[in-house]
Amino acid sequence: MSTRSLRTFWWTLVLFVPLLAVFSGNYAYQAAMRYGDDPSFASCPAVIAYPQEGPCVAALQQLLNADPPYAGIYHDGIFGPQTLAATRQFQSRHGLPGYGQAGAATINVLRQLAPAPRPVPVAAALLTTTLTSMVVLGMTTARRRRERQLSAQPPEASAMVRAAI
């Protein structure tokens, strides 16, 4: 491989790796924000209502946001006025009794309408690969610089430096 093609390869890599890091980081952020964790109501009370707080309410809020027209509520885990209004709207649209409490019937309908969670580990793998590539690139560049410095020195000086390494 010629010096020019090797230099072109390294410059391409130097430009590509940060772009890949930005893209994969953005993808991971969007996937976590839009889809979050897979909502589960296994350990939740039978009825989720105002003014409860916790992960069960956050899962309810996430599922309410998944149903068009999207509720647009923040997944903060606090069953406040916005969550109450979104629950009542959801219940009226789907023919459920509109008490504003998420009982078993409401949660079952929400589970059926919920989108499948996106695989966030893909984004994590992309980010890990990118960061590993950046480290390998940096180590390889440092090694090549060291070799160039050794080859530029007189033979007796490079022998002493090699012995020290």
Short mmCIF file of C-alpha atoms in Angstrom, two decimals:
data_model
loop_
_atom_site.label_atom_id
_atom_site.label_comp_id
_atom_site.label_asym_id
_atom_site.label_seq_id
_atom_site.Cartn_x
_atom_site.Cartn_y
_atom_site.Cartn_z
CA MET A 1 0.00 0.00 0.00
CA SER A 2 1.46 3.36 -1.00
CA THR A 3 1.95 6.20 1.43
CA ARG A 4 -0.65 8.34 -0.34
CA SER A 5 -3.36 5.66 -0.23
CA LEU A 6 -2.54 4.93 3.41
CA ARG A 7 -2.84 8.62 4.25
CA THR A 8 -6.16 8.82 2.38
CA PHE A 9 -7.41 5.78 4.30
CA TRP A 10 -6.51 7.33 7.67
CA TRP A 11 -8.07 10.69 6.83
CA THR A 12 -11.24 8.94 5.68
CA LEU A 13 -11.28 6.99 8.93
CA VAL A 14 -10.62 10.12 10.98
CA LEU A 15 -13.63 11.80 9.36
CA PHE A 16 -15.91 8.75 9.35
CA VAL A 17 -15.49 7.61 12.96
CA PRO A 18 -16.67 10.87 14.60
CA LEU A 19 -19.64 11.04 12.22
CA LEU A 20 -20.55 7.48 13.15
CA ALA A 21 -20.20 8.36 16.84
CA VAL A 22 -22.57 11.32 16.46
CA PHE A 23 -25.10 9.26 14.49
CA SER A 24 -25.09 6.29 16.85
CA GLY A 25 -25.28 8.52 19.93
CA ASN A 26 -28.24 10.38 18.45
CA TYR A 27 -29.92 7.08 17.55
CA ALA A 28 -29.45 5.74 21.08
CA TYR A 29 -30.85 8.94 22.57
CA GLN A 30 -33.88 8.97 20.26
CA ALA A 31 -34.59 5.28 20.84
CA ALA A 32 -34.45 5.68 24.61
CA MET A 33 -36.54 8.86 24.64
CA ARG A 34 -39.19 7.73 22.14
CA TYR A 35 -39.60 4.13 23.22
CA GLY A 36 -37.94 3.83 26.61
CA ASP A 37 -38.24 0.61 28.51
CA ASP A 38 -40.78 -2.05 27.72
CA PRO A 39 -43.77 -1.12 29.93
CA SER A 40 -44.83 -3.82 32.32
CA PHE A 41 -47.64 -3.85 34.85
CA ALA A 42 -46.67 -7.13 36.54
CA SER A 43 -46.09 -5.64 40.01
CA CYS A 44 -48.55 -2.74 39.74
CA PRO A 45 -51.76 -2.27 41.72
CA ALA A 46 -55.04 -3.29 40.06
CA VAL A 47 -56.08 0.34 39.54
CA ILE A 48 -53.73 3.21 38.72
CA ALA A 49 -55.37 6.53 39.61
CA TYR A 50 -54.82 10.12 40.65
CA PRO A 51 -52.55 11.02 42.69
CA GLN A 52 -50.33 7.90 42.50
CA GLU A 53 -46.65 8.08 41.61
CA GLY A 54 -44.02 5.60 40.50
CA PRO A 55 -42.91 3.32 37.67
CA CYS A 56 -46.43 1.98 37.10
CA VAL A 57 -47.67 5.49 36.32
CA ALA A 58 -44.66 6.08 34.03
CA ALA A 59 -45.53 2.88 32.11
CA LEU A 60 -49.15 4.07 31.83
CA GLN A 61 -47.98 7.46 30.55
CA GLN A 62 -45.75 5.79 27.99
CA LEU A 63 -48.61 3.67 26.67
CA LEU A 64 -50.97 6.68 26.57
CA ASN A 65 -48.37 8.48 24.45
CA ALA A 66 -48.20 5.54 22.03
CA ASP A 67 -51.89 5.81 21.05
CA PRO A 68 -52.74 8.31 18.28
CA PRO A 69 -53.57 11.13 18.68
CA TYR A 70 -50.54 11.17 20.94
CA ALA A 71 -51.18 12.50 24.42
CA GLY A 72 -47.83 14.29 24.59
CA ILE A 73 -47.38 13.81 28.31
CA TYR A 74 -44.00 13.48 29.96
CA HIS A 75 -43.11 10.09 31.49
CA ASP A 76 -42.40 11.50 34.93
CA GLY A 77 -44.26 8.83 36.91
CA ILE A 78 -46.69 11.31 38.51
CA PHE A 79 -50.40 10.80 37.86
CA GLY A 80 -51.31 14.45 37.58
CA PRO A 81 -53.97 16.46 35.73
CA GLN A 82 -52.44 15.82 32.27
CA THR A 83 -52.32 12.06 32.81
CA LEU A 84 -55.88 12.14 34.17
CA ALA A 85 -57.13 14.02 31.10
CA ALA A 86 -55.21 11.72 28.73
CA THR A 87 -56.64 8.63 30.47
CA ARG A 88 -60.20 9.97 30.21
CA GLN A 89 -59.72 10.81 26.51
CA PHE A 90 -58.30 7.37 25.83
CA GLN A 91 -61.18 5.67 27.63
CA SER A 92 -63.82 7.68 25.75
CA ARG A 93 -62.18 6.96 22.36
CA HIS A 94 -62.11 3.21 23.01
CA GLY A 95 -65.56 2.76 24.56
CA LEU A 96 -64.36 2.22 28.12
CA PRO A 97 -65.97 3.74 31.21
CA GLY A 98 -64.34 7.16 31.59
CA TYR A 99 -63.51 7.29 35.28
CA GLY A 100 -59.98 8.55 34.69
CA GLN A 101 -58.61 5.51 36.48
CA ALA A 102 -56.56 2.92 34.64
CA GLY A 103 -58.10 -0.40 35.61
CA ALA A 104 -57.59 -3.84 34.09
CA ALA A 105 -59.75 -3.14 31.00
CA THR A 106 -57.91 0.11 30.18
CA ILE A 107 -54.48 -1.47 30.64
CA ASN A 108 -55.40 -4.43 28.43
CA VAL A 109 -56.50 -2.12 25.59
CA LEU A 110 -53.34 -0.03 26.04
CA ARG A 111 -51.14 -3.14 25.82
CA GLN A 112 -52.80 -4.19 22.57
CA LEU A 113 -52.25 -0.77 20.99
CA ALA A 114 -48.69 -0.26 22.24
CA PRO A 115 -45.90 -0.37 19.65
CA ALA A 116 -43.19 -2.96 20.00
CA PRO A 117 -40.16 -1.47 21.73
CA ARG A 118 -37.23 -0.70 19.47
CA PRO A 119 -33.99 -2.51 20.18
CA VAL A 120 -31.86 0.04 22.00
CA PRO A 121 -28.94 -2.46 22.19
CA VAL A 122 -28.32 -1.86 18.45
CA ALA A 123 -27.54 1.77 19.20
CA ALA A 124 -25.34 0.76 22.12
CA ALA A 125 -23.43 -1.66 19.88
CA LEU A 126 -22.92 1.06 17.26
CA LEU A 127 -21.68 3.50 19.87
CA THR A 128 -19.35 0.91 21.42
CA THR A 129 -17.92 -0.02 18.02
CA THR A 130 -17.37 3.62 17.17
CA LEU A 131 -15.62 4.44 20.42
CA THR A 132 -13.47 1.31 20.16
CA SER A 133 -12.49 2.30 16.63
CA MET A 134 -11.49 5.74 17.84
CA VAL A 135 -9.28 4.25 20.55
CA VAL A 136 -7.65 1.80 18.11
CA LEU A 137 -7.10 4.62 15.63
CA GLY A 138 -5.45 6.77 18.28
CA MET A 139 -3.21 3.95 19.48
CA THR A 140 -2.19 3.03 15.94
CA THR A 141 -1.43 6.65 15.08
CA ALA A 142 0.68 7.05 18.23
CA ARG A 143 2.60 3.85 17.44
CA ARG A 144 3.30 5.00 13.88
CA ARG A 145 4.50 8.39 15.13
CA ARG A 146 6.81 6.70 17.59
CA GLU A 147 8.19 4.45 14.82
CA ARG A 148 8.78 7.47 12.56
CA GLN A 149 10.62 9.27 15.35
CA LEU A 150 12.78 6.21 15.97
CA SER A 151 13.62 5.83 12.29
CA ALA A 152 14.56 9.52 12.04
CA GLN A 153 17.12 9.24 14.88
CA PRO A 154 20.70 8.00 14.43
CA PRO A 155 21.02 4.18 14.81
CA GLU A 156 22.72 4.27 18.23
CA ALA A 157 20.07 6.64 19.68
CA SER A 158 17.17 4.52 18.38
CA ALA A 159 18.76 1.38 19.91
CA MET A 160 18.89 3.12 23.30
CA VAL A 161 15.24 4.29 22.97
CA ARG A 162 14.09 0.79 21.98
CA ALA A 163 15.88 -0.67 24.98
CA ALA A 164 14.08 1.82 27.22
CA ILE A 165 10.65 0.87 25.81
#
